[in-house]
Coordinates of N, CA and C in Angstrom, one line a residue:
M6 N 0.9 -1.2 0.0 CA 0.0 0.0 0.0 C 0.9 1.2 0.0
D7 N 0.5 2.2 -0.8 CA 1.3 3.4 -0.9 C 1.2 4.2 0.4
K8 N 2.2 4.9 0.8 CA 2.2 5.8 2.0 C 1.2 6.9 1.7
P9 N 0.4 7.3 2.7 CA -0.5 8.4 2.6 C 0.2 9.7 2.3
G10 N -0.3 10.6 1.5 CA 0.3 11.9 1.2 C -0.3 12.9 2.0
F11 N 0.4 13.9 2.5 CA -0.1 15.0 3.3 C 0.1 16.3 2.5
H12 N -1.0 17.1 2.5 CA -0.9 18.4 1.8 C -1.5 19.4 2.8
L13 N -0.6 20.2 3.4 CA -0.9 21.1 4.4 C -0.6 22.5 4.0
D14 N -1.3 23.5 4.6 CA -1.1 24.9 4.3 C 0.2 25.4 5.1
E15 N 0.4 24.8 6.2 CA 1.6 25.2 7.0 C 2.6 24.0 7.0
D16 N 3.9 24.2 7.0 CA 4.8 23.1 6.9 C 5.0 22.4 8.3
V17 N 3.9 21.8 8.7 CA 3.9 21.1 10.0 C 4.6 19.8 9.9
L18 N 4.5 19.1 8.8 CA 5.1 17.8 8.7 C 6.2 17.9 7.6
S19 N 7.3 17.2 7.9 CA 8.4 17.2 7.0 C 8.0 16.6 5.7
G20 N 8.3 17.3 4.6 CA 8.0 16.9 3.3 C 6.6 17.3 2.8
S21 N 5.8 18.0 3.6 CA 4.5 18.4 3.2 C 4.6 19.5 2.2
S22 N 3.5 19.7 1.4 CA 3.4 20.7 0.4 C 2.2 21.5 0.5
P23 N 2.2 22.8 0.0 CA 1.0 23.6 0.2 C -0.2 23.0 -0.5
A24 N -1.4 23.2 0.2 CA -2.6 22.6 -0.4 C -3.2 23.5 -1.4
N25 N -3.9 23.0 -2.3 CA -4.7 23.8 -3.3 C -6.0 24.2 -2.6
K26 N -6.7 25.1 -3.2 CA -8.0 25.5 -2.6 C -8.9 24.3 -2.5
V27 N -9.5 24.1 -1.3 CA -10.4 23.1 -1.0 C -11.8 23.6 -1.3
P28 N -12.6 23.0 -2.2 CA -13.9 23.6 -2.5 C -15.0 23.3 -1.5
Y29 N -14.8 22.4 -0.6 CA -15.8 22.1 0.4 C -15.2 21.4 1.6
L30 N -15.9 21.5 2.7 CA -15.3 21.0 4.0 C -15.6 19.5 4.1
N31 N -14.6 18.8 4.6 CA -14.8 17.3 4.8 C -14.0 16.9 6.0
H32 N -14.3 17.4 7.1 CA -13.5 17.1 8.3 C -14.4 16.4 9.4
G33 N -15.6 15.9 9.0 CA -16.4 15.2 9.9 C -17.5 16.0 10.6
K34 N -17.4 17.3 10.5 CA -18.4 18.1 11.2 C -19.7 18.2 10.4
Q35 N -19.8 17.4 9.4 CA -21.1 17.3 8.7 C -22.0 16.2 9.2
V36 N -21.5 15.4 10.1 CA -22.3 14.3 10.6 C -22.5 14.4 12.1
A37 N -23.7 14.2 12.6 CA -23.9 14.2 14.1 C -24.9 13.1 14.5
R38 N -25.0 12.9 15.8 CA -25.9 11.8 16.2 C -26.5 12.3 17.6
N39 N -27.9 12.2 17.7 CA -28.5 12.6 18.9 C -28.5 11.5 20.0
R40 N -29.0 11.8 21.2 CA -29.0 10.8 22.3 C -29.8 9.6 22.0
A41 N -30.8 9.7 21.1 CA -31.6 8.6 20.8 C -31.0 7.7 19.7
G42 N -29.8 8.1 19.2 CA -29.1 7.4 18.2 C -29.4 7.7 16.7
I43 N -30.2 8.8 16.5 CA -30.6 9.2 15.2 C -29.4 10.0 14.5
W44 N -29.2 9.7 13.3 CA -28.1 10.3 12.5 C -28.5 11.5 11.7
F45 N -27.6 12.5 11.6 CA -27.9 13.7 10.8 C -26.7 13.9 9.9
C46 N -26.9 14.3 8.7 CA -25.8 14.6 7.8 C -26.2 15.9 7.0
G47 N -25.4 16.9 7.1 CA -25.6 18.1 6.4 C -24.7 18.2 5.2
F48 N -25.2 18.8 4.1 CA -24.3 18.9 2.9 C -24.9 20.0 2.0
I49 N -24.0 20.4 1.1 CA -24.4 21.4 0.1 C -24.4 20.7 -1.3
F50 N -25.5 20.9 -2.1 CA -25.5 20.5 -3.4 C -26.5 21.4 -4.2
D51 N -26.3 21.6 -5.5 CA -25.2 21.3 -6.3 C -24.4 22.6 -6.4
R52 N -23.0 22.5 -6.3 CA -22.2 23.8 -6.4 C -22.1 24.3 -7.8
A53 N -22.4 23.5 -8.8 CA -22.2 23.9 -10.2 C -23.3 24.8 -10.7
F54 N -24.5 24.8 -10.1 CA -25.6 25.5 -10.7 C -26.3 26.3 -9.6
H55 N -26.5 27.6 -9.8 CA -27.2 28.4 -8.8 C -28.6 28.0 -8.6
D56 N -29.3 27.5 -9.6 CA -30.7 27.2 -9.5 C -30.9 25.8 -8.9
R57 N -29.8 25.1 -8.6 CA -29.9 23.8 -8.0 C -28.8 23.7 -6.8
N58 N -28.9 24.8 -6.0 CA -27.9 25.0 -4.9 C -28.6 25.0 -3.6
W59 N -28.5 24.0 -2.8 CA -29.3 23.9 -1.6 C -28.4 23.5 -0.4
L60 N -28.8 23.9 0.8 CA -28.3 23.4 2.0 C -29.3 22.3 2.4
A61 N -28.8 21.0 2.5 CA -29.7 19.9 2.7 C -29.3 19.2 4.0
L62 N -30.3 18.5 4.6 CA -30.1 17.7 5.8 C -30.7 16.4 5.7
A63 N -29.9 15.3 5.8 CA -30.4 13.9 5.7 C -30.5 13.5 7.2
V64 N -31.6 12.8 7.4 CA -31.9 12.3 8.8 C -32.4 10.9 8.7
S65 N -31.8 10.0 9.6 CA -32.2 8.6 9.6 C -33.5 8.4 10.4
D66 N -34.2 7.4 10.1 CA -35.4 7.0 10.8 C -35.1 6.2 12.0
T67 N -34.0 5.4 12.0 CA -33.6 4.6 13.1 C -32.1 4.7 13.3
P68 N -31.6 4.3 14.5 CA -30.2 4.3 14.7 C -29.4 3.3 13.8
Q69 N -30.1 2.3 13.3 CA -29.4 1.3 12.5 C -29.4 1.6 11.0
Q70 N -30.1 2.6 10.6 CA -30.1 2.9 9.1 C -28.8 3.3 8.6
E71 N -28.4 2.9 7.4 CA -27.3 3.3 6.6 C -27.7 4.4 5.7
G72 N -26.8 5.2 5.2 CA -27.1 6.4 4.4 C -28.0 6.1 3.2
S73 N -27.8 5.0 2.5 CA -28.5 4.6 1.3 C -30.0 4.4 1.7
E74 N -30.3 4.1 3.0 CA -31.7 3.8 3.4 C -32.4 5.0 3.9
F75 N -31.7 6.2 4.0 CA -32.4 7.4 4.6 C -33.5 7.8 3.6
E76 N -34.5 8.5 4.2 CA -35.5 9.2 3.4 C -34.8 10.3 2.6
P77 N -35.5 10.8 1.6 CA -34.9 12.0 0.9 C -34.5 13.1 1.8
A78 N -33.4 13.8 1.5 CA -32.9 14.8 2.4 C -33.9 16.0 2.4
I79 N -33.9 16.7 3.6 CA -34.7 17.9 3.8 C -33.9 19.0 3.2
L80 N -34.6 19.8 2.3 CA -33.9 21.0 1.7 C -34.2 22.2 2.6
L81 N -33.2 22.5 3.4 CA -33.4 23.6 4.4 C -33.4 25.0 3.7
L82 N -32.4 25.2 2.9 CA -32.3 26.5 2.2 C -31.9 26.3 0.8
G83 N -32.4 27.3 0.0 CA -32.1 27.3 -1.5 C -33.3 27.8 -2.2
R84 N -33.2 27.9 -3.5 CA -34.3 28.4 -4.3 C -35.4 27.4 -4.4
S85 N -36.6 27.7 -3.9 CA -37.7 26.8 -3.9 C -38.3 26.7 -5.3
E86 N -38.6 25.4 -5.7 CA -39.3 25.1 -6.9 C -40.6 24.4 -6.5
P87 N -41.6 24.4 -7.3 CA -42.9 23.8 -7.0 C -42.7 22.3 -6.5
H88 N -41.8 21.6 -7.2 CA -41.6 20.2 -6.8 C -40.4 20.0 -5.8
L89 N -39.7 21.1 -5.5 CA -38.6 21.0 -4.6 C -38.7 22.2 -3.6
P90 N -39.6 22.3 -2.7 CA -39.7 23.4 -1.8 C -38.7 23.4 -0.7
A91 N -38.1 24.5 -0.4 CA -37.2 24.6 0.7 C -37.9 25.0 2.0
V92 N -37.4 24.6 3.1 CA -38.1 24.8 4.4 C -38.1 26.2 4.8
L93 N -36.9 26.9 4.8 CA -36.7 28.2 5.3 C -36.7 29.3 4.2
P94 N -37.1 30.5 4.6 CA -37.0 31.6 3.6 C -35.6 31.8 3.2
Y95 N -35.5 32.2 1.9 CA -34.2 32.2 1.3 C -34.0 33.6 0.6
A96 N -33.0 34.3 0.9 CA -32.8 35.6 0.4 C -31.9 35.6 -0.9
G97 N -31.4 34.4 -1.3 CA -30.5 34.3 -2.4 C -29.1 34.3 -2.0
G98 N -28.2 34.1 -2.9 CA -26.8 34.0 -2.6 C -26.3 32.6 -2.6
F99 N -25.2 32.3 -3.2 CA -24.6 31.0 -3.4 C -24.3 30.3 -2.0
L100 N -24.7 29.1 -1.8 CA -24.4 28.3 -0.6 C -23.2 27.5 -0.9
N101 N -22.2 27.5 0.1 CA -20.9 26.8 -0.3 C -20.4 25.8 0.7
N102 N -20.6 26.0 2.0 CA -20.1 25.1 3.0 C -21.0 25.0 4.2
C103 N -20.9 23.9 5.0 CA -21.7 23.8 6.2 C -21.1 23.0 7.2
C104 N -21.4 23.2 8.5 CA -21.0 22.3 9.6 C -22.3 22.0 10.5
L105 N -22.3 20.9 11.1 CA -23.3 20.5 12.0 C -22.7 20.3 13.4
L106 N -23.4 20.9 14.4 CA -23.0 20.6 15.8 C -24.3 20.3 16.6
L107 N -24.2 19.2 17.4 CA -25.3 18.8 18.2 C -24.9 18.8 19.7
D108 N -25.5 19.7 20.5 CA -25.0 19.9 21.8 C -25.6 18.9 22.8
D109 N -25.3 19.0 24.1 CA -25.7 18.0 25.1 C -27.2 18.0 25.3
N110 N -27.9 19.0 24.9 CA -29.4 19.1 25.0 C -30.1 18.7 23.7
D111 N -29.3 18.1 22.7 CA -29.8 17.7 21.4 C -30.4 18.9 20.6
C112 N -29.8 20.1 20.8 CA -30.1 21.2 20.0 C -29.1 21.1 18.8
L113 N -29.6 21.1 17.6 CA -28.8 21.0 16.4 C -28.5 22.4 15.9
H114 N -27.2 22.7 15.7 CA -26.7 24.0 15.2 C -26.2 23.7 13.8
V115 N -26.7 24.4 12.8 CA -26.3 24.3 11.5 C -25.6 25.6 11.1
I116 N -24.3 25.6 10.8 CA -23.6 26.8 10.4 C -23.3 26.6 9.0
Y117 N -23.6 27.7 8.2 CA -23.4 27.6 6.8 C -22.8 28.9 6.2
E118 N -22.1 28.7 5.1 CA -21.5 29.8 4.4 C -22.3 30.2 3.2
Q119 N -22.6 31.5 3.1 CA -23.4 32.0 1.9 C -22.6 33.2 1.4
E120 N -23.0 33.7 0.2 CA -22.3 34.8 -0.4 C -22.2 36.0 0.5
N121 N -23.3 36.3 1.3 CA -23.3 37.5 2.2 C -22.8 37.2 3.6
G122 N -22.1 36.1 3.8 CA -21.6 35.8 5.1 C -21.9 34.4 5.6
I123 N -21.4 34.2 6.9 CA -21.7 32.9 7.6 C -22.9 33.1 8.5
H124 N -23.7 32.1 8.5 CA -25.0 32.1 9.3 C -25.1 30.9 10.2
V125 N -26.0 31.0 11.2 CA -26.3 29.8 12.0 C -27.8 29.7 12.2
I126 N -28.3 28.5 12.1 CA -29.7 28.2 12.4 C -29.8 27.1 13.4
R127 N -30.8 27.0 14.2 CA -30.9 26.0 15.3 C -32.3 25.4 15.4
A128 N -32.3 24.1 15.9 CA -33.6 23.5 16.0 C -33.4 22.4 17.1
D129 N -34.5 22.0 17.7 CA -34.5 20.9 18.6 C -34.5 19.6 17.8
A130 N -33.4 18.8 18.0 CA -33.3 17.6 17.3 C -33.3 16.3 18.2
S131 N -34.1 16.4 19.3 CA -34.2 15.3 20.2 C -35.2 14.3 19.8
G132 N -35.0 13.1 20.3 CA -36.0 12.0 20.1 C -35.7 11.2 18.8
K133 N -36.6 10.2 18.6 CA -36.4 9.3 17.4 C -37.3 9.8 16.3
N134 N -38.4 10.4 16.5 CA -39.3 10.9 15.4 C -39.0 12.3 15.1
V135 N -37.8 12.6 14.7 CA -37.4 14.0 14.5 C -37.4 14.5 13.1
R136 N -37.4 13.6 12.1 CA -37.3 14.1 10.7 C -38.4 15.0 10.3
N137 N -39.6 14.5 10.6 CA -40.8 15.3 10.2 C -40.8 16.7 10.9
R138 N -40.3 16.7 12.2 CA -40.3 18.0 12.9 C -39.3 19.0 12.2
L139 N -38.2 18.5 11.8 CA -37.2 19.3 11.2 C -37.5 19.8 9.8
A140 N -38.5 19.1 9.2 CA -39.0 19.5 7.9 C -40.0 20.7 7.9
K141 N -40.3 21.2 9.1 CA -41.3 22.3 9.3 C -40.5 23.6 9.7
V142 N -40.9 24.7 9.1 CA -40.3 25.9 9.3 C -40.4 26.4 10.7
A143 N -41.5 26.1 11.4 CA -41.7 26.5 12.8 C -40.7 25.9 13.8
S144 N -40.0 24.8 13.4 CA -39.1 24.1 14.3 C -37.7 24.9 14.3
W145 N -37.5 25.8 13.4 CA -36.2 26.4 13.3 C -36.2 27.8 13.7
A146 N -35.1 28.2 14.5 CA -34.9 29.6 14.8 C -34.5 30.4 13.5
K147 N -34.8 31.6 13.5 CA -34.4 32.5 12.3 C -32.9 32.5 12.1
P148 N -32.4 32.5 10.9 CA -31.0 32.5 10.6 C -30.4 33.7 11.3
K149 N -29.2 33.5 11.9 CA -28.4 34.6 12.5 C -27.1 34.8 11.7
R150 N -26.9 36.0 11.2 CA -25.7 36.2 10.5 C -24.5 36.5 11.4
L151 N -23.4 35.8 11.2 CA -22.3 35.8 12.1 C -21.1 36.6 11.5
T152 N -20.9 36.7 10.2 CA -19.8 37.3 9.6 C -20.2 38.1 8.4
E153 N -19.3 38.9 7.9 CA -19.6 39.7 6.7 C -19.4 38.9 5.4
A154 N -19.8 39.5 4.3 CA -19.6 38.9 3.0 C -18.2 38.6 2.7
G155 N -17.9 37.5 2.0 CA -16.6 37.1 1.6 C -15.9 36.2 2.7
S156 N -16.6 35.8 3.7 CA -16.0 35.0 4.8 C -16.1 33.5 4.3
A157 N -15.0 32.7 4.5 CA -15.0 31.3 4.1 C -15.0 30.5 5.4
L158 N -16.0 29.7 5.6 CA -16.1 28.9 6.8 C -15.1 27.8 6.8
G159 N -14.4 27.6 7.9 CA -13.5 26.5 8.1 C -13.9 25.4 9.0
D160 N -14.3 25.8 10.2 CA -14.7 24.8 11.2 C -15.6 25.5 12.3
A161 N -16.2 24.7 13.1 CA -17.0 25.1 14.2 C -16.9 24.1 15.3
A162 N -17.2 24.6 16.5 CA -17.2 23.7 17.7 C -18.1 24.3 18.8
L163 N -18.4 23.5 19.8 CA -19.2 23.9 20.9 C -18.3 24.1 22.1
L164 N -18.3 25.3 22.7 CA -17.5 25.5 23.9 C -18.3 25.0 25.1
S165 N -19.6 25.1 25.0 CA -20.6 24.6 26.1 C -21.9 24.4 25.4
P166 N -22.9 23.8 26.0 CA -24.2 23.7 25.3 C -24.7 25.0 24.9
G167 N -25.0 25.1 23.6 CA -25.6 26.4 23.1 C -24.6 27.4 22.7
R168 N -23.3 27.2 23.1 CA -22.3 28.3 22.8 C -21.3 27.8 21.7
V169 N -21.5 28.4 20.5 CA -20.8 28.0 19.3 C -19.7 28.9 19.0
V170 N -18.6 28.3 18.6 CA -17.4 29.1 18.1 C -17.1 28.7 16.7
I171 N -16.9 29.6 15.8 CA -16.5 29.3 14.4 C -15.2 29.8 14.1
Y172 N -14.6 29.2 13.1 CA -13.3 29.6 12.6 C -13.4 29.8 11.1
Y173 N -13.0 31.0 10.6 CA -13.2 31.3 9.2 C -12.1 32.2 8.7
A174 N -11.9 32.3 7.4 CA -10.9 33.1 6.8 C -11.7 34.3 6.1
H175 N -11.0 35.5 6.2 CA -11.6 36.6 5.5 C -10.4 37.5 5.1
Q176 N -10.3 37.8 3.8 CA -9.2 38.6 3.2 C -7.9 38.2 3.7
G177 N -7.6 36.9 3.7 CA -6.3 36.4 4.1 C -6.0 36.2 5.5
T178 N -7.0 36.6 6.4 CA -6.8 36.4 7.9 C -7.7 35.4 8.4
L179 N -7.2 34.6 9.4 CA -8.0 33.6 10.1 C -8.5 34.2 11.3
F180 N -9.9 34.0 11.5 CA -10.6 34.6 12.6 C -11.2 33.5 13.5
E181 N -11.4 33.8 14.8 CA -12.2 33.0 15.7 C -13.3 33.9 16.2
K182 N -14.5 33.3 16.2 CA -15.7 34.1 16.6 C -16.6 33.2 17.4
T183 N -16.9 33.6 18.6 CA -18.0 33.0 19.4 C -19.3 33.7 19.1
V184 N -20.4 33.0 18.9 CA -21.7 33.6 18.6 C -22.0 34.6 19.6
N185 N -22.4 35.8 19.2 CA -22.8 36.9 20.1 C -21.6 37.7 20.6
D186 N -20.4 37.3 20.3 CA -19.2 38.1 20.6 C -18.5 38.6 19.4
S187 N -17.5 39.4 19.6 CA -16.7 40.0 18.4 C -15.7 39.0 17.9
A188 N -15.4 39.1 16.6 CA -14.4 38.2 16.0 C -13.0 38.6 16.5
K189 N -12.1 37.6 16.6 CA -10.7 37.8 17.0 C -9.8 37.2 15.9
A190 N -8.9 38.1 15.4 CA -7.9 37.6 14.4 C -6.9 36.7 15.1
I191 N -6.7 35.5 14.4 CA -5.7 34.6 15.0 C -4.4 34.7 14.3
C192 N -4.4 34.8 13.0 CA -3.1 34.9 12.2 C -3.4 35.3 10.8
K193 N -2.4 35.7 10.1 CA -2.5 36.1 8.7 C -2.1 34.9 7.8
N194 N -2.6 34.9 6.5 CA -2.2 34.0 5.5 C -2.5 32.5 6.0
A195 N -3.7 32.3 6.5 CA -4.1 31.0 7.0 C -5.4 30.6 6.4
T196 N -5.6 29.4 6.0 CA -6.8 28.9 5.4 C -7.1 27.5 5.9
H197 N -8.3 27.0 5.7 CA -8.7 25.6 6.0 C -8.5 25.2 7.4
P198 N -9.0 26.0 8.4 CA -8.7 25.7 9.8 C -9.6 24.5 10.3
T199 N -9.0 23.7 11.2 CA -9.7 22.7 11.9 C -9.4 22.8 13.3
V200 N -10.5 22.7 14.2 CA -10.3 22.9 15.6 C -10.7 21.7 16.4
H201 N -9.9 21.4 17.5 CA -10.2 20.4 18.4 C -10.1 21.0 19.8
I202 N -11.2 20.7 20.6 CA -11.2 21.1 22.0 C -11.0 19.9 22.9
D203 N -9.9 20.0 23.7 CA -9.6 18.8 24.6 C -10.4 18.8 25.9
E204 N -10.1 17.9 26.8 CA -10.8 17.7 28.0 C -10.6 18.9 29.0
N205 N -9.5 19.6 28.8 CA -9.3 20.8 29.6 C -9.9 22.1 29.0
R206 N -10.6 21.9 27.9 CA -11.3 23.0 27.2 C -10.3 23.9 26.5
T207 N -9.1 23.4 26.2 CA -8.1 24.1 25.4 C -8.4 23.9 23.9
R208 N -8.4 25.0 23.2 CA -8.7 24.9 21.7 C -7.4 24.7 21.0
H209 N -7.3 23.7 20.1 CA -6.2 23.5 19.2 C -6.6 23.7 17.8
V210 N -6.0 24.6 17.1 CA -6.4 25.0 15.7 C -5.3 24.6 14.8
A211 N -5.5 23.7 13.8 CA -4.6 23.4 12.8 C -5.1 24.1 11.5
F212 N -4.1 24.6 10.7 CA -4.5 25.2 9.4 C -3.4 25.1 8.4

């Protein structure tokens, strides 16, 4: 078997090389599971066409279901069509990335990147019969805008139940922002951040 190749933005590993632009996030923060064992998967499709560009949420019916057995995904945001209605009101703008966070109270936080900035929406995702509830607009809090236009979402994490922190790049600078607080610049010339919070609540950010 060939040795795995590493492509990093910073020369953390000997022999690493700069990464190209990553078009979408793929660090595991798109999958979550509630206390009842129900699976959630958030994703963006299609990035090639504005009229088929949605933020979608796939939800299992049972803890044992595999992805191919899931019901059709819920279209949370995007341009509504008669045969493809979106759940939430949509002001337009290309959708590009998303993260899912499920806190200890089974509140689902969906953080997503749009042309006019990064936003968060929330809903109660507790219990086993949750899919039908999440397909209703009344179940979701109104979208809250977190950053300005041109921000590229990198990662998100929970500092405590209900307290979300995001990491994003804007004009070549990497920022950390806790919802309801001001953004803090971390460093220049950094992209594709990934965060891990250890048992001592220390934040480790790789980029």
